[in-house]
GROMACS .gro file of C-alpha atoms in nm:
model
  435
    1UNK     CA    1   1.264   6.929   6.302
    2UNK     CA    2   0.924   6.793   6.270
    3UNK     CA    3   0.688   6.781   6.571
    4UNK     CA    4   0.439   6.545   6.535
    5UNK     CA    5   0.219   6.598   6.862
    6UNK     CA    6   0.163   6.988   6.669
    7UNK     CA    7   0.158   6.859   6.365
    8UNK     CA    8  -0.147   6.979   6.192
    9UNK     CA    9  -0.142   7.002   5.815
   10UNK     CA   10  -0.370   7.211   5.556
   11UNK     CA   11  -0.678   7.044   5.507
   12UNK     CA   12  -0.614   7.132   5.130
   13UNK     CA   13  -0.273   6.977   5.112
   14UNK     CA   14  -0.427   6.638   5.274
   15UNK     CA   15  -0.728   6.675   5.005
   16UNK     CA   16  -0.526   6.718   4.722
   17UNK     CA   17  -0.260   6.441   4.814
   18UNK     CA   18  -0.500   6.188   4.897
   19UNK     CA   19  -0.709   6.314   4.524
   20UNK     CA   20  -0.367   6.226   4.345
   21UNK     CA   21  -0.342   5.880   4.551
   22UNK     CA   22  -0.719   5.813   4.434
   23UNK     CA   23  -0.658   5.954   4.085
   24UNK     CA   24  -0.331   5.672   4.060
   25UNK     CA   25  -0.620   5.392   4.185
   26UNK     CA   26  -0.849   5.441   3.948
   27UNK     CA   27  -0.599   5.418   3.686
   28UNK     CA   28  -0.419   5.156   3.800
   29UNK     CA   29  -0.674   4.904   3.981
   30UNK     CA   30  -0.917   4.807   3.659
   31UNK     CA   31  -0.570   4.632   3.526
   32UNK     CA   32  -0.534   4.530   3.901
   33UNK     CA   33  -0.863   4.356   3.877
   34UNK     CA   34  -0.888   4.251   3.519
   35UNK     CA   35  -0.912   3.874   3.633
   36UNK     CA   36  -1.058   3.916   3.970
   37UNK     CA   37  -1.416   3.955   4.081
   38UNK     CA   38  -1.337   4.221   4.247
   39UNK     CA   39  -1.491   4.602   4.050
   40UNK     CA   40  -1.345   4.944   4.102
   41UNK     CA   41  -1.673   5.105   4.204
   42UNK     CA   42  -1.645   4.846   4.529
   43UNK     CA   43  -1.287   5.004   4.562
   44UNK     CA   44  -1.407   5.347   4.539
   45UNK     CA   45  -1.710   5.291   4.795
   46UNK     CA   46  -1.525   5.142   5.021
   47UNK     CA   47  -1.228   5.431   5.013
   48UNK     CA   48  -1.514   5.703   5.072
   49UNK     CA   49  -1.628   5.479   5.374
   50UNK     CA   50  -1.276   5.467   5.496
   51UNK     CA   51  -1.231   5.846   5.475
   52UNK     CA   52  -1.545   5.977   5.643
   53UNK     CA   53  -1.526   5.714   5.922
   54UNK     CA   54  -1.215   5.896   6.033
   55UNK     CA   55  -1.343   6.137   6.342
   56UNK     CA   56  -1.119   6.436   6.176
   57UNK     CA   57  -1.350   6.435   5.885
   58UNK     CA   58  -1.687   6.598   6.000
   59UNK     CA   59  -1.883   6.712   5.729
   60UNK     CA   60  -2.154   6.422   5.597
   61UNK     CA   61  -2.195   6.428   5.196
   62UNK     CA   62  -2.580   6.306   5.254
   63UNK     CA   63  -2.794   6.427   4.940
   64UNK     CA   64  -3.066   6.601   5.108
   65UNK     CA   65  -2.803   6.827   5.245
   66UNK     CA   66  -2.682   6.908   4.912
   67UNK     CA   67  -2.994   6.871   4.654
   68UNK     CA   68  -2.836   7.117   4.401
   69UNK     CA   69  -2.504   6.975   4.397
   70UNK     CA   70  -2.637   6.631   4.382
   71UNK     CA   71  -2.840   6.668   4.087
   72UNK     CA   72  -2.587   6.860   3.875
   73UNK     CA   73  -2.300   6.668   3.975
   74UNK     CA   74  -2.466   6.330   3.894
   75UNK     CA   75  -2.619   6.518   3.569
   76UNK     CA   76  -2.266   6.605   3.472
   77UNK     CA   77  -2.135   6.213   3.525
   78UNK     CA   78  -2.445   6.090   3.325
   79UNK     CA   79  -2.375   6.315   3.008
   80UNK     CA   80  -2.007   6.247   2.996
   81UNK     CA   81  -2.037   5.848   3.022
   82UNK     CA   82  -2.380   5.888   2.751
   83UNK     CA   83  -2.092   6.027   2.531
   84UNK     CA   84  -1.849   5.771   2.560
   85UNK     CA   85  -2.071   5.476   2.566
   86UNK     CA   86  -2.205   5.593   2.222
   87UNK     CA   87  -1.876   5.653   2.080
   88UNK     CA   88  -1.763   5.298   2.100
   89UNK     CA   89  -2.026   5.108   1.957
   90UNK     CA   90  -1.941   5.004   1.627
   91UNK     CA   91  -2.262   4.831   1.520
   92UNK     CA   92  -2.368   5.016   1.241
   93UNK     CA   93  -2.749   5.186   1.351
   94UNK     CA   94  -3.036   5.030   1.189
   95UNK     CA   95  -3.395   4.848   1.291
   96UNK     CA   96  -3.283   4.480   1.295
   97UNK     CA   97  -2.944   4.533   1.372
   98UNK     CA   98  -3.060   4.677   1.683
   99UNK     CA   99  -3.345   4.454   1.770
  100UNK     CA  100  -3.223   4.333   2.148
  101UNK     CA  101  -3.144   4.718   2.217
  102UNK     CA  102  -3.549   4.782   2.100
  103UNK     CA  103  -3.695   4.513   2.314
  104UNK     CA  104  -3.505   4.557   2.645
  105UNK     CA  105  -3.599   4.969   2.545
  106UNK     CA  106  -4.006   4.936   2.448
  107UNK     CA  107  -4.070   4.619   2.696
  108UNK     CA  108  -3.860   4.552   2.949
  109UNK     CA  109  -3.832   4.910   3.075
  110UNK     CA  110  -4.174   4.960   3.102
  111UNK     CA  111  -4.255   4.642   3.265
  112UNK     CA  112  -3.966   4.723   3.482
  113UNK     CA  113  -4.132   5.059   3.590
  114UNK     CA  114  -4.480   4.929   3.649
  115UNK     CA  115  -4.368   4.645   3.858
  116UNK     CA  116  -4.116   4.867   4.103
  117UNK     CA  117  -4.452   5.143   4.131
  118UNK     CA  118  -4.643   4.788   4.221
  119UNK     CA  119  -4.362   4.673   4.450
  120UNK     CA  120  -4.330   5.005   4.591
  121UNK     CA  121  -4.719   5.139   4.648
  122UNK     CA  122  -4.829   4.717   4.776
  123UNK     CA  123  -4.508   4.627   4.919
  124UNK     CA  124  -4.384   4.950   5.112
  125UNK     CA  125  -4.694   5.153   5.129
  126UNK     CA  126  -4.569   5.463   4.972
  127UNK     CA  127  -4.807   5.688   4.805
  128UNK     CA  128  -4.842   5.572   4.416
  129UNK     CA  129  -4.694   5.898   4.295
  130UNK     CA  130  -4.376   5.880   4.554
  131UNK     CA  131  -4.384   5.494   4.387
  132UNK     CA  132  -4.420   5.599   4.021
  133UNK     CA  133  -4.116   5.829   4.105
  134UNK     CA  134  -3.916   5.546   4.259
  135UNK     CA  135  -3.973   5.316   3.981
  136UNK     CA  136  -3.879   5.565   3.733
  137UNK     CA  137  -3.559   5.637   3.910
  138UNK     CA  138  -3.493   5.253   3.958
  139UNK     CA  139  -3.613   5.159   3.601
  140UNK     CA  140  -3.299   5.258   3.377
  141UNK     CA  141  -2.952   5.072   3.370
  142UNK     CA  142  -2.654   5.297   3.425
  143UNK     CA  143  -2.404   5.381   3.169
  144UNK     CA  144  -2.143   5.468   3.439
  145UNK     CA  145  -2.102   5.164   3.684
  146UNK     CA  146  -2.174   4.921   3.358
  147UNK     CA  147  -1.845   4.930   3.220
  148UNK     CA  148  -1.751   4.631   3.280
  149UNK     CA  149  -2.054   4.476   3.096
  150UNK     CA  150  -2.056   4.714   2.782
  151UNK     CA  151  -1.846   4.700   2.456
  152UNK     CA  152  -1.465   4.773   2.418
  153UNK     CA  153  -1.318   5.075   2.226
  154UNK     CA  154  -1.397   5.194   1.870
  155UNK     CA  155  -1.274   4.935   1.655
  156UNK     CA  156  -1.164   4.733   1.920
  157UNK     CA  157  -1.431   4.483   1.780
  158UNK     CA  158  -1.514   4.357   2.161
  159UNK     CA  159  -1.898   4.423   2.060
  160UNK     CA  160  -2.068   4.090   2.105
  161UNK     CA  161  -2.467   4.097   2.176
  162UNK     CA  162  -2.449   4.106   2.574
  163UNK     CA  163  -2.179   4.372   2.597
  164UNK     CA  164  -2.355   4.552   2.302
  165UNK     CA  165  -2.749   4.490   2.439
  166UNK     CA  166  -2.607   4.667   2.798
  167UNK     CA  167  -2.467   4.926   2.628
  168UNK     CA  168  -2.719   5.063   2.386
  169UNK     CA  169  -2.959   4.988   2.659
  170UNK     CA  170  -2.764   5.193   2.889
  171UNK     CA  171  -2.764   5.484   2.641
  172UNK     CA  172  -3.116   5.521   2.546
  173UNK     CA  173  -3.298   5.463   2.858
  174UNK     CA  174  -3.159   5.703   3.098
  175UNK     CA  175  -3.350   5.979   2.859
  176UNK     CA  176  -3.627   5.768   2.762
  177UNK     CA  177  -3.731   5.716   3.167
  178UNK     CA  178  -3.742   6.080   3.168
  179UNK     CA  179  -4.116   6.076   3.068
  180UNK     CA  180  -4.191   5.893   3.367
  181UNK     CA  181  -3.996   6.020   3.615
  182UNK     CA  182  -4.205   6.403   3.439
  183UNK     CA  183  -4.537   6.157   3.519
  184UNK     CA  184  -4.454   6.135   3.853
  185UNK     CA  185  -4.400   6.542   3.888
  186UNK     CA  186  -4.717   6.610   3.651
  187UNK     CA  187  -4.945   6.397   3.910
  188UNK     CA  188  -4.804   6.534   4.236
  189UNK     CA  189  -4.873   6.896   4.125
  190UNK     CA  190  -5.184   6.820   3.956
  191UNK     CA  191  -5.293   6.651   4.287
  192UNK     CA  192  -5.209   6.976   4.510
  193UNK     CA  193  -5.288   7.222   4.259
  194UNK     CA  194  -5.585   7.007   4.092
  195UNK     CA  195  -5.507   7.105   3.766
  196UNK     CA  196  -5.508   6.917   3.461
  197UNK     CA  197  -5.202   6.695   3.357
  198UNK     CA  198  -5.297   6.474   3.091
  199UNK     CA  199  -5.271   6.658   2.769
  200UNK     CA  200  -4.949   6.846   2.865
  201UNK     CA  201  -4.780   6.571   2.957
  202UNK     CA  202  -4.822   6.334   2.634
  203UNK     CA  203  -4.760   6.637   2.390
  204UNK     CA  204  -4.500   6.814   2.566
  205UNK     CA  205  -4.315   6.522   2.815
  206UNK     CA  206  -4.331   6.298   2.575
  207UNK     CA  207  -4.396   6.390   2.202
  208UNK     CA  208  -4.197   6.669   2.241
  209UNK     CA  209  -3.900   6.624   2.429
  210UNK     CA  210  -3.833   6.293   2.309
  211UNK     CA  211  -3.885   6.413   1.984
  212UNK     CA  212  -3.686   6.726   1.995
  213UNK     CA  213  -3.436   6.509   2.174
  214UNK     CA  214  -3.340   6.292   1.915
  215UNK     CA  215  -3.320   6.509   1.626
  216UNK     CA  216  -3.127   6.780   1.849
  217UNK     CA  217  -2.900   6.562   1.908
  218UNK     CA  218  -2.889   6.408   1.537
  219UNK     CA  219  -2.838   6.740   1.409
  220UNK     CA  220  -2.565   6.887   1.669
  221UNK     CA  221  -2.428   6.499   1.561
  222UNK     CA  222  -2.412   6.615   1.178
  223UNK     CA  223  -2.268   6.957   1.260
  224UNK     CA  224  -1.986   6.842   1.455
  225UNK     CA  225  -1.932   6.523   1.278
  226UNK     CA  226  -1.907   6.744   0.926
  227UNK     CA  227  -1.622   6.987   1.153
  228UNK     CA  228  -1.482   6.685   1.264
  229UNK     CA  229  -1.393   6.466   0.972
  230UNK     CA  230  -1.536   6.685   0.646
  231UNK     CA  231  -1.395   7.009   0.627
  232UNK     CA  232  -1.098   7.124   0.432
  233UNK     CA  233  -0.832   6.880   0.541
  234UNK     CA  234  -0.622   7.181   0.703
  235UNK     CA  235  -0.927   7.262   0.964
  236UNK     CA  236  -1.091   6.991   1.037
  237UNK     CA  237  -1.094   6.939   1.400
  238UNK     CA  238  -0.979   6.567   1.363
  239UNK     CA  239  -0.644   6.710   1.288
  240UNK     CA  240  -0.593   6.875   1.586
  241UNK     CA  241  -0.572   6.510   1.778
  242UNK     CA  242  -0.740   6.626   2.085
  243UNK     CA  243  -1.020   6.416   2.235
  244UNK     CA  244  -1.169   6.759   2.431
  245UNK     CA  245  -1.356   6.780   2.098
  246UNK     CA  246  -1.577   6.446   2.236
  247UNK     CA  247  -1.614   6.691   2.551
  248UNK     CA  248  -1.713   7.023   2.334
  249UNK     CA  249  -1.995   6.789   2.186
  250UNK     CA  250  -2.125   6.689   2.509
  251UNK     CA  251  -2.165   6.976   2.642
  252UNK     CA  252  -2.288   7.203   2.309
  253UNK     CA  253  -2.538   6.929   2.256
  254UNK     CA  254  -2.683   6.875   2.635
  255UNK     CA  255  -2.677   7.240   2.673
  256UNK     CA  256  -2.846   7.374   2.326
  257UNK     CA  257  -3.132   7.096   2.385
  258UNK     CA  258  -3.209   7.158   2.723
  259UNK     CA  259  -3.241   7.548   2.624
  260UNK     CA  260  -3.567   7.408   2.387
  261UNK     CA  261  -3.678   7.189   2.666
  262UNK     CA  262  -3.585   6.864   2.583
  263UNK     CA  263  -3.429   6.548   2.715
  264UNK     CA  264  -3.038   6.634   2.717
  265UNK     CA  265  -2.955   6.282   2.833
  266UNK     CA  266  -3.127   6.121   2.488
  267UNK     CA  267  -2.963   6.437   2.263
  268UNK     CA  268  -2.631   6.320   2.381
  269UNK     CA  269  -2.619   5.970   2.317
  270UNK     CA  270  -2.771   6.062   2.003
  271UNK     CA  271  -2.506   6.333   1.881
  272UNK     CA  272  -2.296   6.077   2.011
  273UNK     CA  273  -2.407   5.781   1.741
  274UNK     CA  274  -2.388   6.052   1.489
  275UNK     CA  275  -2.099   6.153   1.543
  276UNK     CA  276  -1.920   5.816   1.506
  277UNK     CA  277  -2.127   5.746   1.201
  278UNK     CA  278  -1.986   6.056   1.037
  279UNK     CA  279  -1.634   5.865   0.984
  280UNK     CA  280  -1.701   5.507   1.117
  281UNK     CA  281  -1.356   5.422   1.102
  282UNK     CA  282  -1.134   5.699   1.169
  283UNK     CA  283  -0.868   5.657   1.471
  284UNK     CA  284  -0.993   5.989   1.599
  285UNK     CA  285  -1.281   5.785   1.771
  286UNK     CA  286  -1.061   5.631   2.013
  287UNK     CA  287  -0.896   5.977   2.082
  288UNK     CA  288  -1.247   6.097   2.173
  289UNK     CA  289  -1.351   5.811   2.352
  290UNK     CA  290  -1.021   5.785   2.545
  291UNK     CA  291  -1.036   6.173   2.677
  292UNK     CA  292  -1.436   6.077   2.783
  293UNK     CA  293  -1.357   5.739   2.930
  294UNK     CA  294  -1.093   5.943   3.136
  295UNK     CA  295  -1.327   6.244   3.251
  296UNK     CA  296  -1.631   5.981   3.350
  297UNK     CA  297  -1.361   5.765   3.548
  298UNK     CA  298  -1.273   6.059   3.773
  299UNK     CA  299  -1.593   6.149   3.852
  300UNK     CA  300  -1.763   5.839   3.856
  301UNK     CA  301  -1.484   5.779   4.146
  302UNK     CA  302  -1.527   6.129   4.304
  303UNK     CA  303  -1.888   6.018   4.349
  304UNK     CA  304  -1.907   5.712   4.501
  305UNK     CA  305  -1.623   5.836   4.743
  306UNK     CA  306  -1.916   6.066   4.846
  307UNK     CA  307  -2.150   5.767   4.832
  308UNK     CA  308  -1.921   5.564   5.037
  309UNK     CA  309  -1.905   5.876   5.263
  310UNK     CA  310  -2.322   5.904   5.253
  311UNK     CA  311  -2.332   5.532   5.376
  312UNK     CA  312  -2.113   5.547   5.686
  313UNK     CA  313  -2.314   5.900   5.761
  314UNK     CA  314  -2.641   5.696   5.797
  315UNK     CA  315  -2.778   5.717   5.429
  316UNK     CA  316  -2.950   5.397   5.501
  317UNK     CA  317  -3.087   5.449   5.824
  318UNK     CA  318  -3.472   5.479   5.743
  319UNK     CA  319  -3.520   5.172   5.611
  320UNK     CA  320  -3.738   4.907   5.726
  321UNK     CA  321  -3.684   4.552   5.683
  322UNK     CA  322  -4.014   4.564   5.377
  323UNK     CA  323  -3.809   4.803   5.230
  324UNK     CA  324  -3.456   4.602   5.203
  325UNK     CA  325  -3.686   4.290   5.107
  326UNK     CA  326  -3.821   4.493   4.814
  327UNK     CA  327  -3.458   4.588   4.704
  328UNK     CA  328  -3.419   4.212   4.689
  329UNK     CA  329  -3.675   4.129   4.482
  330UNK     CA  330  -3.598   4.459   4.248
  331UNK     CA  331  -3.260   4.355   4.174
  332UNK     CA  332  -3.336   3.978   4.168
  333UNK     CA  333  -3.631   3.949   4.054
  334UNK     CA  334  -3.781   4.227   3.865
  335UNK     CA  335  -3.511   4.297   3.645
  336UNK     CA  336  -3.439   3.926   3.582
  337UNK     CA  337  -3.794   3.809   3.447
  338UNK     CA  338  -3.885   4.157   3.322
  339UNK     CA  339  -3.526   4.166   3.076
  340UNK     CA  340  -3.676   3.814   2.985
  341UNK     CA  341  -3.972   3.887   2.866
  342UNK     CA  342  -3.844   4.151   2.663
  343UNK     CA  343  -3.588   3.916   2.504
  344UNK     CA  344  -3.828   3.634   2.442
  345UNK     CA  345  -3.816   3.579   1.997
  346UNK     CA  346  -3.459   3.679   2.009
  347UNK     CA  347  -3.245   3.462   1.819
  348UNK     CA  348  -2.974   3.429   2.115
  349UNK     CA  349  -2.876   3.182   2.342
  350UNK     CA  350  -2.996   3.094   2.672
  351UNK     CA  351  -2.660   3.216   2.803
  352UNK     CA  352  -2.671   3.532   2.684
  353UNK     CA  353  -3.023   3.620   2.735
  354UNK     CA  354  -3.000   3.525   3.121
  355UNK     CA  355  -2.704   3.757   3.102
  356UNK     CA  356  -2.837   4.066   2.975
  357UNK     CA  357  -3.162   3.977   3.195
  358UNK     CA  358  -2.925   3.954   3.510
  359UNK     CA  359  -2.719   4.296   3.446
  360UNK     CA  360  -2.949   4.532   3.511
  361UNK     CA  361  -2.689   4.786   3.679
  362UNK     CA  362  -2.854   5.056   3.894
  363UNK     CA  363  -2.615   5.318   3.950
  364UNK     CA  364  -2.568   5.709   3.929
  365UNK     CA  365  -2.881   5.759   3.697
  366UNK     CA  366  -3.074   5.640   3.988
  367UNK     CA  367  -2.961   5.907   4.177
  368UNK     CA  368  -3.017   6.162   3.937
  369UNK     CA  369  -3.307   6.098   3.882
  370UNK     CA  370  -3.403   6.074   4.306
  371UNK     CA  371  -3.250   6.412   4.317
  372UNK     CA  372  -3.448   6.578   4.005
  373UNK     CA  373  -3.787   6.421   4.142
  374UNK     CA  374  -3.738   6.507   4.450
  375UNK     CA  375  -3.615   6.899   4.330
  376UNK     CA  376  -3.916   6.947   4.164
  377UNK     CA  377  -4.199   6.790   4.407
  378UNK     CA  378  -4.332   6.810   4.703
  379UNK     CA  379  -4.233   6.502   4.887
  380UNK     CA  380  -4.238   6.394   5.233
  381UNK     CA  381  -4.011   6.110   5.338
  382UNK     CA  382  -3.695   6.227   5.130
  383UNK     CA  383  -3.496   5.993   5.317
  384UNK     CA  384  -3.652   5.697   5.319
  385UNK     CA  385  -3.685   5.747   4.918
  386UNK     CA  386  -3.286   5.788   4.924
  387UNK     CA  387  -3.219   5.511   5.177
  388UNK     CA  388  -3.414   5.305   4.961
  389UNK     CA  389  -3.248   5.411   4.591
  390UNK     CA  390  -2.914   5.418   4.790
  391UNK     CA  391  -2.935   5.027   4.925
  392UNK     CA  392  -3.045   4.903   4.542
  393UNK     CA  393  -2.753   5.102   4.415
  394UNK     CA  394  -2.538   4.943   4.686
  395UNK     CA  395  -2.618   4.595   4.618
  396UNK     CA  396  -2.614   4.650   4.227
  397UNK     CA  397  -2.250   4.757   4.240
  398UNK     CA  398  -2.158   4.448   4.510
  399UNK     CA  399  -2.362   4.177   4.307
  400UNK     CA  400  -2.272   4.295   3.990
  401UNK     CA  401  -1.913   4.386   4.068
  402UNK     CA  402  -1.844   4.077   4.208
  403UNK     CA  403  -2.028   3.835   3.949
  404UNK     CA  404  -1.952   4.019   3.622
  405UNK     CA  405  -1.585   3.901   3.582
  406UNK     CA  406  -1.656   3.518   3.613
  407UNK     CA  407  -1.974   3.543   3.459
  408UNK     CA  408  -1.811   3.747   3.164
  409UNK     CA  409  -1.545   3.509   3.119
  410UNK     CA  410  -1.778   3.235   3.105
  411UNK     CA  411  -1.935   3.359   2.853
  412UNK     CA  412  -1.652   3.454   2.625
  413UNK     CA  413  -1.504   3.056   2.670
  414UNK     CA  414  -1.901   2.971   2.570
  415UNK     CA  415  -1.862   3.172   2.270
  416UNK     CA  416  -1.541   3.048   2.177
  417UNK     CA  417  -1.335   3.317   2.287
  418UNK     CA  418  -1.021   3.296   2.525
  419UNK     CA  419  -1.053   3.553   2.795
  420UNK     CA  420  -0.713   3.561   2.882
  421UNK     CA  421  -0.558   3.575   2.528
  422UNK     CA  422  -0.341   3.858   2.471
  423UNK     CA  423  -0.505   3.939   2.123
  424UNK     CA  424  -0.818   4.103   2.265
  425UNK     CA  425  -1.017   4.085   1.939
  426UNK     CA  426  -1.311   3.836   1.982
  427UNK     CA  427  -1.300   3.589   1.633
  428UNK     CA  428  -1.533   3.683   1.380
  429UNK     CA  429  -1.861   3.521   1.559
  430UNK     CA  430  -1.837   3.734   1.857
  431UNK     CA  431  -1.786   4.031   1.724
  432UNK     CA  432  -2.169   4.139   1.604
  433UNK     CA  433  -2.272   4.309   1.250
  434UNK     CA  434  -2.046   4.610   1.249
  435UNK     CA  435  -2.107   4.706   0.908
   0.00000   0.00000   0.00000
């Protein structure tokens, strides 16, 4: 018989039972919370508080403990969700087509990034590199917590302008921040070392690896698309119905462009467009995206259980009352009229310009980009730069996850769409140029 005042079990039994009680809640709560304004990244933050609260539980998942492990793991989230996001966007690629993914990409990031270096350097007094390196981390929307603001499926046809703005958005700009985030690195070693920056950094941080980046990943998108869908019908890969292929390009194309010096991030989404475009319409797609969607859930939830755990461990204690202010006005205010601006000439309507403006999702390519900054600098005041990255993330995923159902629902009933209709296939008006 049992004896509960000895009872002591493995620490790896308890982790594994309460990973398969987790694993059931992330794929049962988005149904769960389809109608309510209620997200499962507020679930999953609020399960890692839970957990590390508990006295039994001693060690403290805070990132400067862990730099290494922070910046590959939230490397390895970014990749998979870069693959998935560009798998399921059916708008066929070209200039106009793509004209609100352009402006929020070539103005509103920018502006974005100058005003959090302003915000950071006036507001908070941090040195203007340490800013430049905070607004390049806080610039860039997140392809991982945005799900509930980005398209549907392959062929699902759920692609309107807001859900397909957010998600092209998403997918370019966590490699195209990269430059700036490289700025920030360039300046603090040329200030220590007092060598010059200038010249390297255009022609090799920016012609280069964006360059290299997207024609990597174009190419690695041919290759695989042509093994994919082209081959002799008894060896293509599409015929072996397994979705790990979406996986195998991920990692072939982050990997071989990163080896040249590159952004990895931008190859991916790339080789991820190109790969859909090799067979628009074939019902491997959804395979692939299904096996990605799967992989990024897991560990997007295996994260913020961490994050949840980093709160409650005293993540946020360095910050001063300027700097929660400033992750007001970042969120509310800097995204907002910056997203905007970008958007102003776009034939949209008020409704779903405000929208796209207003979902700015900061998320886990904030923090990889924190951790790869501050891996590569010299930087005093670590925590205070993750306290500060940490609270914006926070408040992105509450705000957002709390607003984005009845805002999203809204929207669809503005755009003649019935949010609750079992036919999930927006009519024809909603459902953008896909060919």
């Amino acid at each position: 018989m049992l004896d509960i005042s000895e009872w002591t079990p493995d620490p790896y039994i308890v982790v594994l039972t309460g990973m398969g009680f987790l694993i059931a809640l992330v794929a049962w709560l988005p149904l769960a919370l389809k109608r309510l304004p209620l997200s499962l990244p507020i679930v999953c933050i609020g399960i890692g508080m839970a957990i590390f609260s508990v006295p039994q539980v001693t060690d403290r998942p805070l990132p400067l403990a862990y730099p290494e492990i922070t910046e590959r793991f939230t490397e390895f989230v970014v990749i998979i969700a870069l693959m998935g996001a560009g798998l399921k966007l059916d708008r066929v690629f070209s200039w106009r087509r793509w004209s609100v993914t352009w402006r929020l990409l070539a103005v509103t990031m920018p502006l974005s990034i100058g005003a959090i270096t302003l915000v950071g350097g006036w507001w908070m007094g941090l040195p203007w590199i340490i800013a430049l390196l905070l607004g390049a981390a806080l610039a860039p929307t997140d392809p991982v917590l945005a799900a509930d603001v980005q398209v549907g499926p392959p062929r699902s046809g759920e692609e309107d302008e807001v859900r397909f703005g957010l998600t092209s958005e998403a997918g370019f700009n966590d490699g195209l921040a990269f430059p700036f985030v490289n700025l920030a690195v360039a300046l603090g070693l040329a200030a220590s070392t007092g060598e010059p920056w200038a010249l390297k950094w255009i022609t090799h941080s920016v012609l280069w690896e964006i360059g290299a980046g997207v024609v990597g990943g174009w190419l690695i998108g041919r290759a695989f698309g042509w093994l994919t869908f082209h081959i002799p019908a008894d060896t293509k890969l599409a015929k072996t119905g397994d979705g790990l292929i979406a996986i195998a390009a991920t990692f072939v194309s982050y990997g071989l462009t990163e080896m040249i010096q590159c952004y990895g991030f931008l190859a991916v989404f790339v080789t991820a467009l190109t790969l859909r475009r090799a067979q628009r319409d074939h019902d491997f797609h959804r395979e692939m995206h299904d096996m990605t969607e799967q992989i990024e859930r897991l560990a997007m939830m295996l994260l913020l259980v961490l994050f949840g755990g980093a709160l409650v461990s005293g993540l946020l204690a360095p910050l001063t009352w300027a700097d929660a202010l400033a992750a007001v006005v970042i969120l509310l205010v800097v995204r907002p009229v910056t997203g905007l601006i970008g958007l102003l000439g776009l034939k949209a309507s008020w409704s779903e310009k405000l929208t796209l403006a207003f979902f700015g999702i900061r998320g886990v390519g904030s923090f990889y980009y924190l951790a790869y900054g501050l891996n590569h600098m010299e930087v005093e005041g670590g925590e205070r730069l993750w306290a500060i990255v940490g609270l914006v993330v926070l408040m992105s995923v509450l705000l957002h996850g709390l607003t984005v159902t009845p805002i999203m629902r809204m929207l669809d009933r503005l755009q003649g769409r019935d949010p609750d209709a079992d036919d999930a296939t927006p009519p024809p008006g909603l459902q953008g140029p896909a060919a």
